[in-house]
GROMACS .gro file of C-alpha atoms in nm:
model
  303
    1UNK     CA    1   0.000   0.000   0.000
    2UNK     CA    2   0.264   0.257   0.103
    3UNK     CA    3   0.601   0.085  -0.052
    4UNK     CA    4   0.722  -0.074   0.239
    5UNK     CA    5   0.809  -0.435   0.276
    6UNK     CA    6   0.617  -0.757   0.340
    7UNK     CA    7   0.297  -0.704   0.231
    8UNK     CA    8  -0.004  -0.999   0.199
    9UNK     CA    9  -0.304  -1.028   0.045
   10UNK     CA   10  -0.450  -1.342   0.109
   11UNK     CA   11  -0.745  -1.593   0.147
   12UNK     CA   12  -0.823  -1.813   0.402
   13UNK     CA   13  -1.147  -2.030   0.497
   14UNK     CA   14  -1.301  -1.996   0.800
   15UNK     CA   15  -1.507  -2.211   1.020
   16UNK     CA   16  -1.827  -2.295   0.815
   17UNK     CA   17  -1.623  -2.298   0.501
   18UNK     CA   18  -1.660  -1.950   0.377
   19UNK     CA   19  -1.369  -1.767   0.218
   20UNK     CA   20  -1.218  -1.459   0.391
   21UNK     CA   21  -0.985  -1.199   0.237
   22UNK     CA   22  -0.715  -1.066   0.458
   23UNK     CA   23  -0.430  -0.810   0.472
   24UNK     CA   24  -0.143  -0.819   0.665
   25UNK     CA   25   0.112  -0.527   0.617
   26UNK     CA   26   0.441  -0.571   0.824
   27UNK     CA   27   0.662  -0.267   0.921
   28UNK     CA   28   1.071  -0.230   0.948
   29UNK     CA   29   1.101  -0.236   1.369
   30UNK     CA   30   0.746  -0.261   1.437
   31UNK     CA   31   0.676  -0.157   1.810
   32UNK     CA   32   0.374  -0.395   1.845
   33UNK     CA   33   0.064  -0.513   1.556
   34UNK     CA   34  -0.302  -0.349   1.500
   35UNK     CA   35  -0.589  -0.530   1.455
   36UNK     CA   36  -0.822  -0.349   1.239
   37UNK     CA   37  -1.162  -0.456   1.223
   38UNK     CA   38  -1.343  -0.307   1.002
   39UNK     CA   39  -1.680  -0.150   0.936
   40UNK     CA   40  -2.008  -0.233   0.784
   41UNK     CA   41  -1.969  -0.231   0.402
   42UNK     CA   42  -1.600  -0.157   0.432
   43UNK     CA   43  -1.255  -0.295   0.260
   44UNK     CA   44  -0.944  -0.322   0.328
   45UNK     CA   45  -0.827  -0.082   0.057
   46UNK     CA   46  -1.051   0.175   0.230
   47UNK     CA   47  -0.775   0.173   0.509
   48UNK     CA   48  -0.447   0.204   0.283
   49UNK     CA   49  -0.441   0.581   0.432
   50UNK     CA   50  -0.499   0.478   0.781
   51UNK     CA   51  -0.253   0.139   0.725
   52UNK     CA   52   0.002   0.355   0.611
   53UNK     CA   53  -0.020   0.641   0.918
   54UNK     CA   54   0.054   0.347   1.140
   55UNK     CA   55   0.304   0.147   0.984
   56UNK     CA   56   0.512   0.546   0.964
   57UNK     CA   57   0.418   0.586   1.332
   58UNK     CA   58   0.588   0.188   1.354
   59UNK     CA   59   0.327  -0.030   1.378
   60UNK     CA   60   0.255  -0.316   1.154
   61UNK     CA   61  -0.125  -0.406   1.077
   62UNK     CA   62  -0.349  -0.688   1.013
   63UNK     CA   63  -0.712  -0.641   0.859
   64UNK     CA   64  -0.956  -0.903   0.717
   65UNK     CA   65  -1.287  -0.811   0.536
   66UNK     CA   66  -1.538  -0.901   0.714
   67UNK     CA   67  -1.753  -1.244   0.563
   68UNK     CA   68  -2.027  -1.132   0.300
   69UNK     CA   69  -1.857  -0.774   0.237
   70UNK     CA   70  -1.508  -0.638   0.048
   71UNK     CA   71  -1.346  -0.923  -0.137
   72UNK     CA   72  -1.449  -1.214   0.130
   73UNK     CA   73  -1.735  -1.475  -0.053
   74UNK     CA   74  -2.061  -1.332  -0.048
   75UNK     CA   75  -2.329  -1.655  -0.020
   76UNK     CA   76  -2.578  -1.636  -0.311
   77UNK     CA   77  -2.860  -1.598  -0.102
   78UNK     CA   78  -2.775  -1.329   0.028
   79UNK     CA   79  -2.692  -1.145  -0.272
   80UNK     CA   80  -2.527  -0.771  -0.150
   81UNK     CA   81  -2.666  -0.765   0.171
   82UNK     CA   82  -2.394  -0.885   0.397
   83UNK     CA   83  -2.659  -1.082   0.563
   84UNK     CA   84  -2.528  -1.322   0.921
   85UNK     CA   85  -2.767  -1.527   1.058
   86UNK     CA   86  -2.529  -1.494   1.401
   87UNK     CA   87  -2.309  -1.206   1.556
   88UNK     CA   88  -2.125  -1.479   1.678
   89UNK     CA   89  -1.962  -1.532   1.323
   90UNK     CA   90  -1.803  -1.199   1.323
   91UNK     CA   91  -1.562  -1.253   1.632
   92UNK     CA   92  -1.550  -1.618   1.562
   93UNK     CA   93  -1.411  -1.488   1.243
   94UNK     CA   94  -1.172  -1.238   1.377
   95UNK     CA   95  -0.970  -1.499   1.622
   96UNK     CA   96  -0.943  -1.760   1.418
   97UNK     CA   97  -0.773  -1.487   1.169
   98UNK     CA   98  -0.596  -1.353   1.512
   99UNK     CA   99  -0.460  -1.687   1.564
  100UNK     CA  100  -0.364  -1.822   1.241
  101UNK     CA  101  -0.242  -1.552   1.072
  102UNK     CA  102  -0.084  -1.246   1.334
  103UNK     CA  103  -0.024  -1.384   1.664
  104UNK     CA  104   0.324  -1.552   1.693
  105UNK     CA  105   0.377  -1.447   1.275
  106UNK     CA  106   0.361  -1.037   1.353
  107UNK     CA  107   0.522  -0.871   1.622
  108UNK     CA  108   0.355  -0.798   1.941
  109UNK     CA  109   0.186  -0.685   2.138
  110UNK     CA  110  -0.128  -0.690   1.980
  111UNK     CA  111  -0.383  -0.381   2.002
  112UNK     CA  112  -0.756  -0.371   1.857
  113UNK     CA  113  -0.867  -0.072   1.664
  114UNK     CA  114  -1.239  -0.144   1.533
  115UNK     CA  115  -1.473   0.126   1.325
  116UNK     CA  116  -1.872   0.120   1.395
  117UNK     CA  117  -1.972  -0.214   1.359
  118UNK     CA  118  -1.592  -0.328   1.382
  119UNK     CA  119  -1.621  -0.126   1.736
  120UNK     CA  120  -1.902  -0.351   1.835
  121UNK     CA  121  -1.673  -0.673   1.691
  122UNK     CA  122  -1.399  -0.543   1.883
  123UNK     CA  123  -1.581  -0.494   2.183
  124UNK     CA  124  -1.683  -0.915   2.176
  125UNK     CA  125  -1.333  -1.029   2.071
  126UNK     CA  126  -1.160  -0.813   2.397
  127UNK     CA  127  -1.447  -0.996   2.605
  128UNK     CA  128  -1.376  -1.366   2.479
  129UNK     CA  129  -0.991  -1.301   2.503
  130UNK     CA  130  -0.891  -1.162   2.852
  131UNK     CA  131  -0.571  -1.075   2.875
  132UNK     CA  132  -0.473  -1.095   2.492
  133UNK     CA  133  -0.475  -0.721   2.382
  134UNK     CA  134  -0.294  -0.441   2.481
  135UNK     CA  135  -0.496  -0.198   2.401
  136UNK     CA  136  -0.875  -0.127   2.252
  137UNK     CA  137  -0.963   0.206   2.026
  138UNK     CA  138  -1.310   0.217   1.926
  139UNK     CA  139  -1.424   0.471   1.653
  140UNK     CA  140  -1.811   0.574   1.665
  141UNK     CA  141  -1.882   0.196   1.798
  142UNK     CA  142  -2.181   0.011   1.733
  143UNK     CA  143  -2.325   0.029   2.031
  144UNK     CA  144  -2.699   0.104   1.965
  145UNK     CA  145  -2.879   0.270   1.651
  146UNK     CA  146  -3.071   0.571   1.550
  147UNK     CA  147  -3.339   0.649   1.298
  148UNK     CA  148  -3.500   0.965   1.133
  149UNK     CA  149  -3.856   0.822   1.195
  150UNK     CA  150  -3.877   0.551   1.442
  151UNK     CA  151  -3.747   0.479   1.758
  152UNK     CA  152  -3.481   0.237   1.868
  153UNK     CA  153  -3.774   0.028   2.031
  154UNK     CA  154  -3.948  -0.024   1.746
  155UNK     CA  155  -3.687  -0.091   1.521
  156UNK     CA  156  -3.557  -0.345   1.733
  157UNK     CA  157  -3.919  -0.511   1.742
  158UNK     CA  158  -3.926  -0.504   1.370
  159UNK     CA  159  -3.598  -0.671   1.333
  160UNK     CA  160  -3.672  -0.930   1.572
  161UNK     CA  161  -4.042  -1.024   1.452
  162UNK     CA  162  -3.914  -1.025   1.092
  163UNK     CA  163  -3.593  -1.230   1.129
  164UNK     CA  164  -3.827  -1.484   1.308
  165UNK     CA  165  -4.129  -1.510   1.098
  166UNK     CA  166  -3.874  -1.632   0.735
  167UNK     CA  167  -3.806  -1.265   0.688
  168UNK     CA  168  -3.431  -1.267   0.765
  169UNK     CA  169  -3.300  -1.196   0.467
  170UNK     CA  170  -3.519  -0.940   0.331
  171UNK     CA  171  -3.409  -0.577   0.320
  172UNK     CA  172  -3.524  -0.327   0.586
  173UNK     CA  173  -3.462  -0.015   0.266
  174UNK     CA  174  -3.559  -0.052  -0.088
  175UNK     CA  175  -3.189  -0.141  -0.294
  176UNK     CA  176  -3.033   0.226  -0.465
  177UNK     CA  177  -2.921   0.166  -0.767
  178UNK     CA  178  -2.598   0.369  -0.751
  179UNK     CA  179  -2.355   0.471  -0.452
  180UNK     CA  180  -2.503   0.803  -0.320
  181UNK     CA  181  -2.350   1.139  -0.390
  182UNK     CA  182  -2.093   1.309  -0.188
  183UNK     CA  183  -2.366   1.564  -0.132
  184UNK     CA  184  -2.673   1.321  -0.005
  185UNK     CA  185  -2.437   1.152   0.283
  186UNK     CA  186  -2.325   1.301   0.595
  187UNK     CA  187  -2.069   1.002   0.727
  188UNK     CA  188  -1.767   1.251   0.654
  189UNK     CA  189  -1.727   1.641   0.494
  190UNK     CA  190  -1.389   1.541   0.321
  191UNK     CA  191  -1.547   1.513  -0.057
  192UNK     CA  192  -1.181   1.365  -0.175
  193UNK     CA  193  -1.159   1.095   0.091
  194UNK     CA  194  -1.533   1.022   0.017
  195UNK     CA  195  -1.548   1.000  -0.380
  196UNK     CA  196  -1.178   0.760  -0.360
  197UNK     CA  197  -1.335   0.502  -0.128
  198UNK     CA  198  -1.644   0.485  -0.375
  199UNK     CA  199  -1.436   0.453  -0.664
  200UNK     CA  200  -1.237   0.150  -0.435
  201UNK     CA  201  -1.552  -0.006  -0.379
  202UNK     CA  202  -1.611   0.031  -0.773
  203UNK     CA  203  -1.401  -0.357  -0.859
  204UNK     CA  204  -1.506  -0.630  -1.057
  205UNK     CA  205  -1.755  -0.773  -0.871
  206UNK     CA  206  -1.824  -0.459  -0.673
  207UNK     CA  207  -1.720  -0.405  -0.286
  208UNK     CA  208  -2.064  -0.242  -0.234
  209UNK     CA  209  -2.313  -0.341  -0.039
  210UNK     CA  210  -2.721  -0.284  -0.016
  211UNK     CA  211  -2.936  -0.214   0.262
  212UNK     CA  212  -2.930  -0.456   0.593
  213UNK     CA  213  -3.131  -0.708   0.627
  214UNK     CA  214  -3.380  -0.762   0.951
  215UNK     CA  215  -3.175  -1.064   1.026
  216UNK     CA  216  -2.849  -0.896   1.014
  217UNK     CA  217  -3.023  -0.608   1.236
  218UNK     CA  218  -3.194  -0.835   1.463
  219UNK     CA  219  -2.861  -1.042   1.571
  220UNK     CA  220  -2.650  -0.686   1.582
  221UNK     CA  221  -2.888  -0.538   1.805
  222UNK     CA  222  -2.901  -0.802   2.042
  223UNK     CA  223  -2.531  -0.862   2.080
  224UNK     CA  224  -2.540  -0.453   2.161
  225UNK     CA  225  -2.738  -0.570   2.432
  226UNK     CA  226  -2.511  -0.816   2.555
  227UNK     CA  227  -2.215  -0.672   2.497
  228UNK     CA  228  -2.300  -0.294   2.626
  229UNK     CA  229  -2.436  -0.459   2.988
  230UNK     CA  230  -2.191  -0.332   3.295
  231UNK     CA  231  -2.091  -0.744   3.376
  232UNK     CA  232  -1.978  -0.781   2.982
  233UNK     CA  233  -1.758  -0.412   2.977
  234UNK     CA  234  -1.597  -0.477   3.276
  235UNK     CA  235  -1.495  -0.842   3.181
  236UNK     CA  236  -1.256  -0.637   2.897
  237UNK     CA  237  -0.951  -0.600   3.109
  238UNK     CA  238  -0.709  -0.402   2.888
  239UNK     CA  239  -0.672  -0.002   2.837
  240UNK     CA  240  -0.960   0.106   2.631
  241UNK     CA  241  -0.997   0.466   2.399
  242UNK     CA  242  -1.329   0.561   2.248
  243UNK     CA  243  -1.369   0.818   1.993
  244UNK     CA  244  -1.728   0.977   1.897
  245UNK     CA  245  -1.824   1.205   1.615
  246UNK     CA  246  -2.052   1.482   1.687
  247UNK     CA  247  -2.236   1.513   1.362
  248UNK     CA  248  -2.266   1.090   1.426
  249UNK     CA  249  -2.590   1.093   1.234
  250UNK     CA  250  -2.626   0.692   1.316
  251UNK     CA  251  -2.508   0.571   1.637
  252UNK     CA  252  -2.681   0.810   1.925
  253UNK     CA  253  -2.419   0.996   2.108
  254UNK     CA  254  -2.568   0.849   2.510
  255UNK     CA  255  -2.510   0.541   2.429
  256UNK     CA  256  -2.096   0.584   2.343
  257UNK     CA  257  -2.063   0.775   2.632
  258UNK     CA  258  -2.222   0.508   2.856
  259UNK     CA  259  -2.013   0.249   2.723
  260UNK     CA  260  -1.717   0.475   2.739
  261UNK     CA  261  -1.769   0.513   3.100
  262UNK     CA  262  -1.884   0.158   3.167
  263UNK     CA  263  -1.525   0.071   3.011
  264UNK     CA  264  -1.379   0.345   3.217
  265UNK     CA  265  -1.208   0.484   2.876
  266UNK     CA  266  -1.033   0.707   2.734
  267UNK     CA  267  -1.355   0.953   2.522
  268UNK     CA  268  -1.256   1.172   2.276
  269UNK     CA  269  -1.572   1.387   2.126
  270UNK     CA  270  -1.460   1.502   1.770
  271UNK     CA  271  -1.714   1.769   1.715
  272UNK     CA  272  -1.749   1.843   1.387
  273UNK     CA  273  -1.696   1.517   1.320
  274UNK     CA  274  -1.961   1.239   1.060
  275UNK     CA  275  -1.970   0.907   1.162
  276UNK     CA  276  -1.669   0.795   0.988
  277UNK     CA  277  -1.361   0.975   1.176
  278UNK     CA  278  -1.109   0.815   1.007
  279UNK     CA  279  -1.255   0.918   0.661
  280UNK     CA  280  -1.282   1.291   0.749
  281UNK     CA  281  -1.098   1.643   0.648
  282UNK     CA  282  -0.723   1.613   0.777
  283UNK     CA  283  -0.858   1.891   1.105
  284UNK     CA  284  -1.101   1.596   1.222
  285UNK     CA  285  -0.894   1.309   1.141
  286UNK     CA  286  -0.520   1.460   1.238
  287UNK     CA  287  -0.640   1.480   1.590
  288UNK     CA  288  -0.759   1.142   1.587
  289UNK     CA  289  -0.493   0.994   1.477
  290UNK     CA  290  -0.258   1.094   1.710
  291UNK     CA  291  -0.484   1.053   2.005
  292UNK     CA  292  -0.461   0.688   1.907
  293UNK     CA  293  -0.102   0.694   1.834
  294UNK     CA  294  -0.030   0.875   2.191
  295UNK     CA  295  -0.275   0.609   2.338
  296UNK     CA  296  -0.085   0.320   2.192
  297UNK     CA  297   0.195   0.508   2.330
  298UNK     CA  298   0.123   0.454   2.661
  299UNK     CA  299   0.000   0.131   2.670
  300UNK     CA  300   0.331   0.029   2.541
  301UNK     CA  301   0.492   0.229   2.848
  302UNK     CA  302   0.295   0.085   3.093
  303UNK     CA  303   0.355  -0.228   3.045
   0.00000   0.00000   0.00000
């Protein structure tokens, strides 16, 4: 990505069988390894900036598309939705990649750095690994939902009544047929950053990905409520940093502050800030960068 050595793209098959695309980018003198786990709908080429700001800072990092999105297999029937029957799969996912392809093959120690629904990933793999990580950054987590018309109750009513009644893996918004314009989102305010990821996403088959499906918001929502209760947060055991945006026009601002507090982080509110930080105009994303690079920083003193 950024012309230094040792870098992999690769496949590998996880536990059901499906096929997952990785990346793992190694660094001259790397300090320690960071786990990225991505977004909803993301890739790992939508990261080369943010891969290459840490391997400068020293860091080497590992990334893996997430099954059903990016270049990982997509199952037929569930076309571009990036449909899971179980949260489950997600972290199950993310250790097995952990174990097989960075731990003991990059350098550690080994942080976590997950983006919205990678945030709410991250949050299960630090809670099934005690002890493993030295550090968690979360970026606008996952850690409820917010709609323009109905509230969080309902929707997660909908999602559940739906996903149980052979609705699973219908769509909860009719299917656009083209990427929206820089001007109808309001993720990020850096029109460069915005129009290169969509032209990323533009391969051969696409990266892109439709609307979610009630299943897939039926089994997110409840591991939010798993993961977001006080007994879960404090069973994480390793120096945590949460960043919010505060023009986050899809996660509700309460609920990253709770878990923030819950996980007796580190918050950073980016103000003018959309939902995807690490996307943004260098005067949002500058600052977040090196908050995580001067968190990293003293985890690795500490220890």
């Amino acid at each position: 990505m950024d012309g230094q050595p040792a870098e992999t793209i690769g496949m590998m098959r996880a536990f059901d069988g499906a096929r997952l695309r990785y990346g793992l980018f190694q660094c001259d003198n790397a300090r320690a390894t960071v786990l990225i786990v991505a977004g909803r709908a993301e890739f790992i080429e939508k990261y080369a900036e943010t891969v290459s700001d840490l391997r400068l800072a020293g860091y080497a990092v590992a990334i893996l598309d997430l099954r059903g999105q990016g270049g990982s297999e997509r199952r037929a029937e569930d076309g571009n939705m990036g449909h899971v029957d179980r949260f489950s799969d997600y972290p199950r996912d993310m250790l097995d990649f952990f174990s097989q392809h960075v731990e003991g093959h990059m350098p550690g120690p080994y942080f976590l750095l997950g983006h919205s629904l990678g945030g709410l990933i991250a949050l299960a793999v630090a809670e099934m690994t005690p002890g493993r990580f030295a550090g968690l950054v979360l970026s606008a987590p996952f850690v409820g939902v917010r709609h323009h018309r109905h509230p969080a109750i309902m929707i997660r009513a909908m999602a559940w009544i739906a996903s149980r009644t052979g609705r699973a893996r219908l769509r909860t918004a009719r299917l656009k047929t083209a990427p929206a314009r820089f001007e109808e989102q309001n993720h990020t305010s850096d029109r460069a950053r915005y129009e290169r990821n969509i032209a990323a996403a533009k391969t051969d088959p696409p990266y892109l990905l439709g609307p979610v499906t009630f299943g897939w918001l039926s089994a997110c929502l409840g591991a939010i409520s798993r993961l977001t209760r006080p007994k879960a947060l404090a069973a994480i055991d390793c120096p945590s940093l949460v960043l919010s945006a505060g023009r986050d026009a899809l996660i509700p601002a309460k609920q990253q502050a709770r878990v923030a507090r819950r996980l007796g982080a580190r918050h950073l509110v980016l103000e003018p800030s959309g939902h995807e930080i690490l996307q943004e105009t260098d005067a949002v994303r500058r600052p977040a960068l090196d908050a995580i690079l001067r968190f990293f920083e003293e985890c690795l003193n500490a220890r």
